[in-house]
Structure formats: C-alpha cells, structure tokens
Amino acid sequence: MLGRINHIAIAVPNLTAAAMPYKNLGATVSDPQPLPEHGVTVVFVELENTKVELLEPLGENSPIWGFLAKNPAGGMHHICYEVADLLAARDRAVALGLRVLGDGAPKIGAHGKPVLFLHPKDFSGTLTELEQI
Amino acid sequence: MLGRINHIAIAVPNLTAAAMPYKNLGATVSDPQPLPEHGVTVVFVELENTKVELLEPLGENSPIWGFLAKNPAGGMHHICYEVADLLAARDRAVALGLRVLGDGAPKIGAHGKPVLFLHPKDFSGTLTELEQI
C-alpha cells in the first residue's frame, strides 16, 4: 500500500539560504515556486531516486508557521508516501486506529494530486503524508 | 555529487510500536537489528525507491539519547545521501564553509560503509549524512 517516497519536506526560514548547500553539492535545485493556495513557497531538490522539498512560509496563514515558531532554524517537517488508492489507504489507516488529520477528506496537494496527512503521534513523531499517484 | 537518498532516519523510543503502522500499511519491515557499535537497534522500512530507518537507542552512550530527551515521542533525525567519493565530497563541503561533525575523518557507518555527518545548522536544521557507496 505504501509505495515510493515522493518527497521529504524540510521547513525553512529562508529558501535562498536553505537551497544553497544542495546546489553547491551538485543537486538539481528548482527556482522557488510560490504556492499561495498552500501557504508555502517551495524549492525542489531533485535527487536520483526521490526529492527533498524546501518549504518557506507564504502568507499569514501558512501551515508551517507553527513549526517554524518551535524550530526557528528550520527542520524536517514530513515524509510523503505515494499510494495507488488514497481512499483505500485512508480507510485502512482508520481501521488500524491511525488518525487522519482534518475531516478525513482528501485535499488537493502541492503537486495537484489528492493528499491526506496522518497524525505524527501515530508515527513516532513524524508527520506522514499520503499522496495518490 | 549528492546521489540517491539512501535513507531517512527516525529516532523512536520503541521500535515495536514504531514499526507497526508501516507494517500494517503494507511496507516491508525488517526484524530489529542491534548495532551495538553504533548505539542503536534499527528496523529497516523498505519502500520502492529508498528506505526509512527506525532507530532505537542501544546502550548508555547511544548517539540518539540527546535527541530523544528533547523529542520523547521520537522524530525525524537525519537524511542520508549517497556519494561516490566521500573524501572529495568532504573537501568540497569544507571548501563551501559547511561544517563536518567530529574530526572530519570518515567513520564506518551502520551499513559497513564510510560515512560523515554535516552540521544541521548548515542545512536549515537537518542533520545530513553522506555515505560512500
């Protein structure tokens, strides 16, 4: 059911500074892409087998403000796994007693695909995103 | 220079509990493997393109005790990137002003291969491991 790791997200206070070491160590780094509907500006760090997404808050209601208030220098924010059928994955997660954040209805994520988040308390402190591919 | 993401490490207080949701969501999960020389017991969660490593402290001098003292429920600990030439990668990192942890000499990591860690302050709060493959 859990497929590829689609990305690892790192919340950062400053995208330019955050992207620099990856670029300088030879990774392919995208230009910053503002995603106002998600409250973040993102830089994609493309590795051979998956990617790192650097997230900077965009706007007052950014979902990562709280995280950065606790971790002002930034830090690892979540891991996103691909699933073939998000509703089936959600139902299985719920049947296992895992907590789905929000109202349990998939939202359209930053890649234009349906996503859900599972509670970090059910994954040893790791916020876990499921994305339908 | 940065190659594949070899693994994402999550420090956890209890491996059995930590491994359960991954197993229940259909991932291939290894038996716990004690690595006393590294101060951790590890469970490998194999995904299609990379792996998650769940790390539980082993012994009094475990390098993850400090992290778990700050994050008792566990949390994302580091990202490991593969490099073809670790000494070349280290020299480039140092030339860029990135800080290598310890004395800068590669150690043999949990997979029996040379590794180095780069300071989380130079990666927006993300501890970064380089492993020679």
mmCIF file with all atom_site columns, C-alpha atoms in Angstrom, chain B residues 2 11 17-18 24-25 29 41 48-50 54 67 72 77 80 87 97 111 113 120 124:
data_model
loop_
_atom_site.group_PDB
_atom_site.id
_atom_site.type_symbol
_atom_site.label_atom_id
_atom_site.label_alt_id
_atom_site.label_comp_id
_atom_site.label_asym_id
_atom_site.label_entity_id
_atom_site.label_seq_id
_atom_site.pdbx_PDB_ins_code
_atom_site.Cartn_x
_atom_site.Cartn_y
_atom_site.Cartn_z
_atom_site.occupancy
_atom_site.B_iso_or_equiv
_atom_site.pdbx_formal_charge
_atom_site.auth_seq_id
_atom_site.auth_comp_id
_atom_site.auth_asym_id
_atom_site.auth_atom_id
_atom_site.pdbx_PDB_model_num
ATOM 1  C CA . LEU B 1 2   ? 24.788 14.206 -3.996 1.00 0.00 ? 2   LEU B CA 1
ATOM 2  C CA . ALA B 1 11  ? 14.631 8.182  16.169 1.00 0.00 ? 11  ALA B CA 1
ATOM 3  C CA . ALA B 1 17  ? 5.398  0.347  18.314 1.00 0.00 ? 17  ALA B CA 1
ATOM 4  C CA . ALA B 1 18  ? 7.191  2.464  15.715 1.00 0.00 ? 18  ALA B CA 1
ATOM 5  C CA . ASN B 1 24  ? 0.210  -2.563 8.745  1.00 0.00 ? 24  ASN B CA 1
ATOM 6  C CA . LEU B 1 25  ? 0.211  -0.231 5.757  1.00 0.00 ? 25  LEU B CA 1
ATOM 7  C CA . VAL B 1 29  ? 9.718  -4.114 7.561  1.00 0.00 ? 29  VAL B CA 1
ATOM 8  C CA . THR B 1 41  ? 18.897 -1.022 17.225 1.00 0.00 ? 41  THR B CA 1
ATOM 9  C CA . GLU B 1 48  ? 10.207 1.070  -3.558 1.00 0.00 ? 48  GLU B CA 1
ATOM 10 C CA . ASN B 1 49  ? 12.823 3.757  -4.055 1.00 0.00 ? 49  ASN B CA 1
ATOM 11 C CA . THR B 1 50  ? 14.542 4.228  -0.692 1.00 0.00 ? 50  THR B CA 1
ATOM 12 C CA . LEU B 1 54  ? 13.766 3.468  12.662 1.00 0.00 ? 54  LEU B CA 1
ATOM 13 C CA . PHE B 1 67  ? 17.584 13.759 20.532 1.00 0.00 ? 67  PHE B CA 1
ATOM 14 C CA . PRO B 1 72  ? 10.449 11.911 23.775 1.00 0.00 ? 72  PRO B CA 1
ATOM 15 C CA . HIS B 1 77  ? 16.559 12.522 12.826 1.00 0.00 ? 77  HIS B CA 1
ATOM 16 C CA . CYS B 1 80  ? 21.485 10.203 4.290  1.00 0.00 ? 80  CYS B CA 1
ATOM 17 C CA . LEU B 1 87  ? 36.670 12.415 0.748  1.00 0.00 ? 87  LEU B CA 1
ATOM 18 C CA . GLY B 1 97  ? 32.147 26.522 4.584  1.00 0.00 ? 97  GLY B CA 1
ATOM 19 C CA . HIS B 1 111 ? 25.839 -0.249 6.655  1.00 0.00 ? 111 HIS B CA 1
ATOM 20 C CA . LYS B 1 113 ? 30.436 1.888  4.554  1.00 0.00 ? 113 LYS B CA 1
ATOM 21 C CA . PRO B 1 120 ? 22.307 20.598 10.876 1.00 0.00 ? 120 PRO B CA 1
ATOM 22 C CA . SER B 1 124 ? 18.233 24.513 7.883  1.00 0.00 ? 124 SER B CA 1
#
